[in-house]
PDB file of C-alpha atoms in Angstrom:
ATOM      1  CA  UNK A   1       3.862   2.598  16.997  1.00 66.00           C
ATOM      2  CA  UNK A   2       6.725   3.889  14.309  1.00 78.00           C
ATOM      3  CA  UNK A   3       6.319   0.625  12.845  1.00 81.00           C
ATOM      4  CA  UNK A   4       2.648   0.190  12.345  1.00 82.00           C
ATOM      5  CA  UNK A   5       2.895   3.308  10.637  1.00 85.00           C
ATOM      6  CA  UNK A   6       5.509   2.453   8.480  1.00 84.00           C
ATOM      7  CA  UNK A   7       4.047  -1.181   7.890  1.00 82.00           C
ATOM      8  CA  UNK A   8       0.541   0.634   6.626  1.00 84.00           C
ATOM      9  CA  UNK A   9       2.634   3.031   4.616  1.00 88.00           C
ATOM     10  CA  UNK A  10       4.444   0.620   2.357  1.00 92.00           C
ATOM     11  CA  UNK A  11       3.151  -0.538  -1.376  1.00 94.00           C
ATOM     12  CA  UNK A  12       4.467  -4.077  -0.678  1.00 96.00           C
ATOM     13  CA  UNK A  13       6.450  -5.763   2.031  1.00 95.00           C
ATOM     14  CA  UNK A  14       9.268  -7.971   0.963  1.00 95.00           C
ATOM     15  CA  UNK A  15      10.570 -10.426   3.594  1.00 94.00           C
ATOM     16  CA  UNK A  16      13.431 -12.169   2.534  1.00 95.00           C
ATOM     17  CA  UNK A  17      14.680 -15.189   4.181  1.00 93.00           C
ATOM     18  CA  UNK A  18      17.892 -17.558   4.293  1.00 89.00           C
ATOM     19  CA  UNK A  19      17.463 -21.462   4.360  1.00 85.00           C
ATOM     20  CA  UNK A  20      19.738 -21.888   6.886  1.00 88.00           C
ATOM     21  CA  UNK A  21      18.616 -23.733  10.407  1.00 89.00           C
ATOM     22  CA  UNK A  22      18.205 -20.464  11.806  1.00 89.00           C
ATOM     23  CA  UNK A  23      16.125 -18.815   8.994  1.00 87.00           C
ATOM     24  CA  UNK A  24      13.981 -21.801   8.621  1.00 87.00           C
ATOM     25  CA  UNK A  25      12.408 -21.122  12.042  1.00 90.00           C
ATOM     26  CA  UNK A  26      10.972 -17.689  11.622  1.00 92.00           C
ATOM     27  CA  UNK A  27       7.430 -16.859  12.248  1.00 92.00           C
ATOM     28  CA  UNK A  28       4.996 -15.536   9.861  1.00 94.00           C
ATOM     29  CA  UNK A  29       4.424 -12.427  12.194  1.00 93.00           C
ATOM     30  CA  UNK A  30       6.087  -9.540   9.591  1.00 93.00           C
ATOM     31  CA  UNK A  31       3.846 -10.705   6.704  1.00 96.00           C
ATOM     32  CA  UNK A  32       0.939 -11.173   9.239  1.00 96.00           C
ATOM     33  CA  UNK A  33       1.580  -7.687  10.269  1.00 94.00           C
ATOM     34  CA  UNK A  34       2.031  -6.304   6.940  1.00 95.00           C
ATOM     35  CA  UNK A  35      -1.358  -8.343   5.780  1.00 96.00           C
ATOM     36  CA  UNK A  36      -3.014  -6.825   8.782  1.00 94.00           C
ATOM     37  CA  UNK A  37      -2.229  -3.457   7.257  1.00 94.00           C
ATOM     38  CA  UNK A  38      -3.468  -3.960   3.941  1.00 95.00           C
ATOM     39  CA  UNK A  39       0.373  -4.246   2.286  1.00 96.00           C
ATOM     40  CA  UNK A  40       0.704  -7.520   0.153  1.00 97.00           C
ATOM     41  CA  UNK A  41       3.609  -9.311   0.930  1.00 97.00           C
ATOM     42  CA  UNK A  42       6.634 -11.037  -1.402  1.00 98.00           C
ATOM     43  CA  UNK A  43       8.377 -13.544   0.958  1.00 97.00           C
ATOM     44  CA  UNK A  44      10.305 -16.678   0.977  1.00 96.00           C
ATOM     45  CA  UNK A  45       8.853 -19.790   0.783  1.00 95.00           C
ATOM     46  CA  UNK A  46       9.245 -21.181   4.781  1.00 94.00           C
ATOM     47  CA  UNK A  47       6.534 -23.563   6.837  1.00 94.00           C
ATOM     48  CA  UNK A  48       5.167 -20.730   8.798  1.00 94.00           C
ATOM     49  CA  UNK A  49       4.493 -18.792   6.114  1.00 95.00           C
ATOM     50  CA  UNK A  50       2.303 -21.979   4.071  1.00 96.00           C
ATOM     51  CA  UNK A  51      -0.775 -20.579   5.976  1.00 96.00           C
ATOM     52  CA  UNK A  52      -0.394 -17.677   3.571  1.00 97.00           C
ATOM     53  CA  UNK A  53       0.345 -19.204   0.291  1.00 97.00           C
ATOM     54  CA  UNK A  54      -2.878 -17.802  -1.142  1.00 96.00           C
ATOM     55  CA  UNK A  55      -2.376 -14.229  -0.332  1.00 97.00           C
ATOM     56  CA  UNK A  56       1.403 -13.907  -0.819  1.00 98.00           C
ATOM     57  CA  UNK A  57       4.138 -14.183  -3.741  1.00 98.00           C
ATOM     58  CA  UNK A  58       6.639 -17.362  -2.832  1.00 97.00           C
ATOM     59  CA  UNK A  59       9.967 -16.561  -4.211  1.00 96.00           C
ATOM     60  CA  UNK A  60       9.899 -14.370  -7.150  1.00 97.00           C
ATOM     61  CA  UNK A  61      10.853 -11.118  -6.003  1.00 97.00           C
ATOM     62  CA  UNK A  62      10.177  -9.476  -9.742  1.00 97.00           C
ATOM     63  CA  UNK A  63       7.248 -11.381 -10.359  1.00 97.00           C
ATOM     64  CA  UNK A  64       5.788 -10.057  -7.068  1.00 97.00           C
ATOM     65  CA  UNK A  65       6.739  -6.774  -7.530  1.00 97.00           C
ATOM     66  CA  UNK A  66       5.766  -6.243 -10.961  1.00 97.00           C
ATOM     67  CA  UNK A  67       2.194  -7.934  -9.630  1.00 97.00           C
ATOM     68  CA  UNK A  68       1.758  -5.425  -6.796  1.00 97.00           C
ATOM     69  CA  UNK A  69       3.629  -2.386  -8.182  1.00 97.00           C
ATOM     70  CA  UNK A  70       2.342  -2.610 -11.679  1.00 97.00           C
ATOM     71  CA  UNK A  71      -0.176  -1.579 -14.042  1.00 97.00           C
ATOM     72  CA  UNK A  72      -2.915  -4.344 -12.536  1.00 96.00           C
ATOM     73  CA  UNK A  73      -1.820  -3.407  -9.118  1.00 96.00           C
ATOM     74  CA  UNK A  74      -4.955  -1.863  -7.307  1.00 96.00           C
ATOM     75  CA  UNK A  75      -6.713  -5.495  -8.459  1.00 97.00           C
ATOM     76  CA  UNK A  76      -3.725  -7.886  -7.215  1.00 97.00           C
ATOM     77  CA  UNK A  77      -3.330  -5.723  -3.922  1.00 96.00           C
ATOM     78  CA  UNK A  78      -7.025  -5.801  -3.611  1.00 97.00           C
ATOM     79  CA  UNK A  79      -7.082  -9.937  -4.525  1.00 97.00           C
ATOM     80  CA  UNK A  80      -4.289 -11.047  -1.945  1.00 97.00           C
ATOM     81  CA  UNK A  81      -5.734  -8.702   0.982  1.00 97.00           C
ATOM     82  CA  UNK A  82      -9.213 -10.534   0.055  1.00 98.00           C
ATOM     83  CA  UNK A  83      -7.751 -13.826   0.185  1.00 98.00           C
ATOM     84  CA  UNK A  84      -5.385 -13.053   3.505  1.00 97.00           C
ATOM     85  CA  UNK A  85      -8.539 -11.909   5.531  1.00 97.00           C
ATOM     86  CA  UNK A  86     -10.167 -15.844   6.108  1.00 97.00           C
ATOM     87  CA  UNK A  87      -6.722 -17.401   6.860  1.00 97.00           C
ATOM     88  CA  UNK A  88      -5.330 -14.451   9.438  1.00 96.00           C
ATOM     89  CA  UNK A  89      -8.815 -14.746  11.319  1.00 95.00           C
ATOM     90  CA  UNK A  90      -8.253 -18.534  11.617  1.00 94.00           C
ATOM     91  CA  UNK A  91      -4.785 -19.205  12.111  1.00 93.00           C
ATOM     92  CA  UNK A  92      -3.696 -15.815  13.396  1.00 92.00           C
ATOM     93  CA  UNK A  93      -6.483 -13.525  15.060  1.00 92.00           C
ATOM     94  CA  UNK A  94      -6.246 -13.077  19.044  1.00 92.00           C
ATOM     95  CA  UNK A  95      -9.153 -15.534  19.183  1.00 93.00           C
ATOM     96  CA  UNK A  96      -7.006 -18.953  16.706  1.00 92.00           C
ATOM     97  CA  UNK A  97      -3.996 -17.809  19.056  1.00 91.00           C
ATOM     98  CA  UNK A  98      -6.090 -17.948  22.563  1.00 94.00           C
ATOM     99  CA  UNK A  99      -7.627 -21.443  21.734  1.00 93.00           C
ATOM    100  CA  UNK A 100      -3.967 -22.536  20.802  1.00 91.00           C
ATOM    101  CA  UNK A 101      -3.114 -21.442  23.794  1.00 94.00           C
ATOM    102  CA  UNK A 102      -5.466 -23.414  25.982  1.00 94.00           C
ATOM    103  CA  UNK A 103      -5.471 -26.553  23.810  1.00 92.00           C
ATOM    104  CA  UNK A 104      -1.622 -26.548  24.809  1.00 92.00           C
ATOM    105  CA  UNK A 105      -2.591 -25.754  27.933  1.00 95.00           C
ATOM    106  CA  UNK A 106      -4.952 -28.373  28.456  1.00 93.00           C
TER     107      UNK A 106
END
């Protein structure tokens, strides 16, 4: 629960990532959750994360900052939590995940 809290809490979620094999394979579920909570996210650029690309900063950890922490801020948090909404609830709502599941499955 601690971390729900904190996740709504935060101005802007930063998620930064190594390009190493490791790295490279991390899910999208931090910036999901932080999306989820209404916190824009500034992340590296990975494959699970391409999903995203219209709701999130890619790479430019000032950029994003300065976008969701400045002056403008209320309209660019308010622009990237509009644009996050259509692609969680088709690639990452309970429902996109269940009929994953049973396409695998099947």
């Amino acid at each position: 629960v601690a971390v729900f809290d904190e996740a709504a809490a935060a101005d802007v979620c930063l998620l930064p990532f190594g390009v190493d094999p490791f790295s490279v394979t991390k899910s999208a579920n931090r910036a999901v959750l932080a999306l989820q909570h209404s916190v824009p996210v500034v992340t590296t650029r990975l494959a699970s994360m391409e999903p995203l690309a219209d709701a999130v900063v890619f790479d430019d950890w000032e950029e994003g900052l300065r976008r969701y922490l400045g002056p403008d801020a209320e309209i660019e948090r308010a622009r990237s939590i509009a644009a996050a909404r259509p692609v969680l609830e088709r690639h990452f709502s309970a429902a996109a995940i269940g009929r994953a599941w049973l396409d695998l499955l099947e």
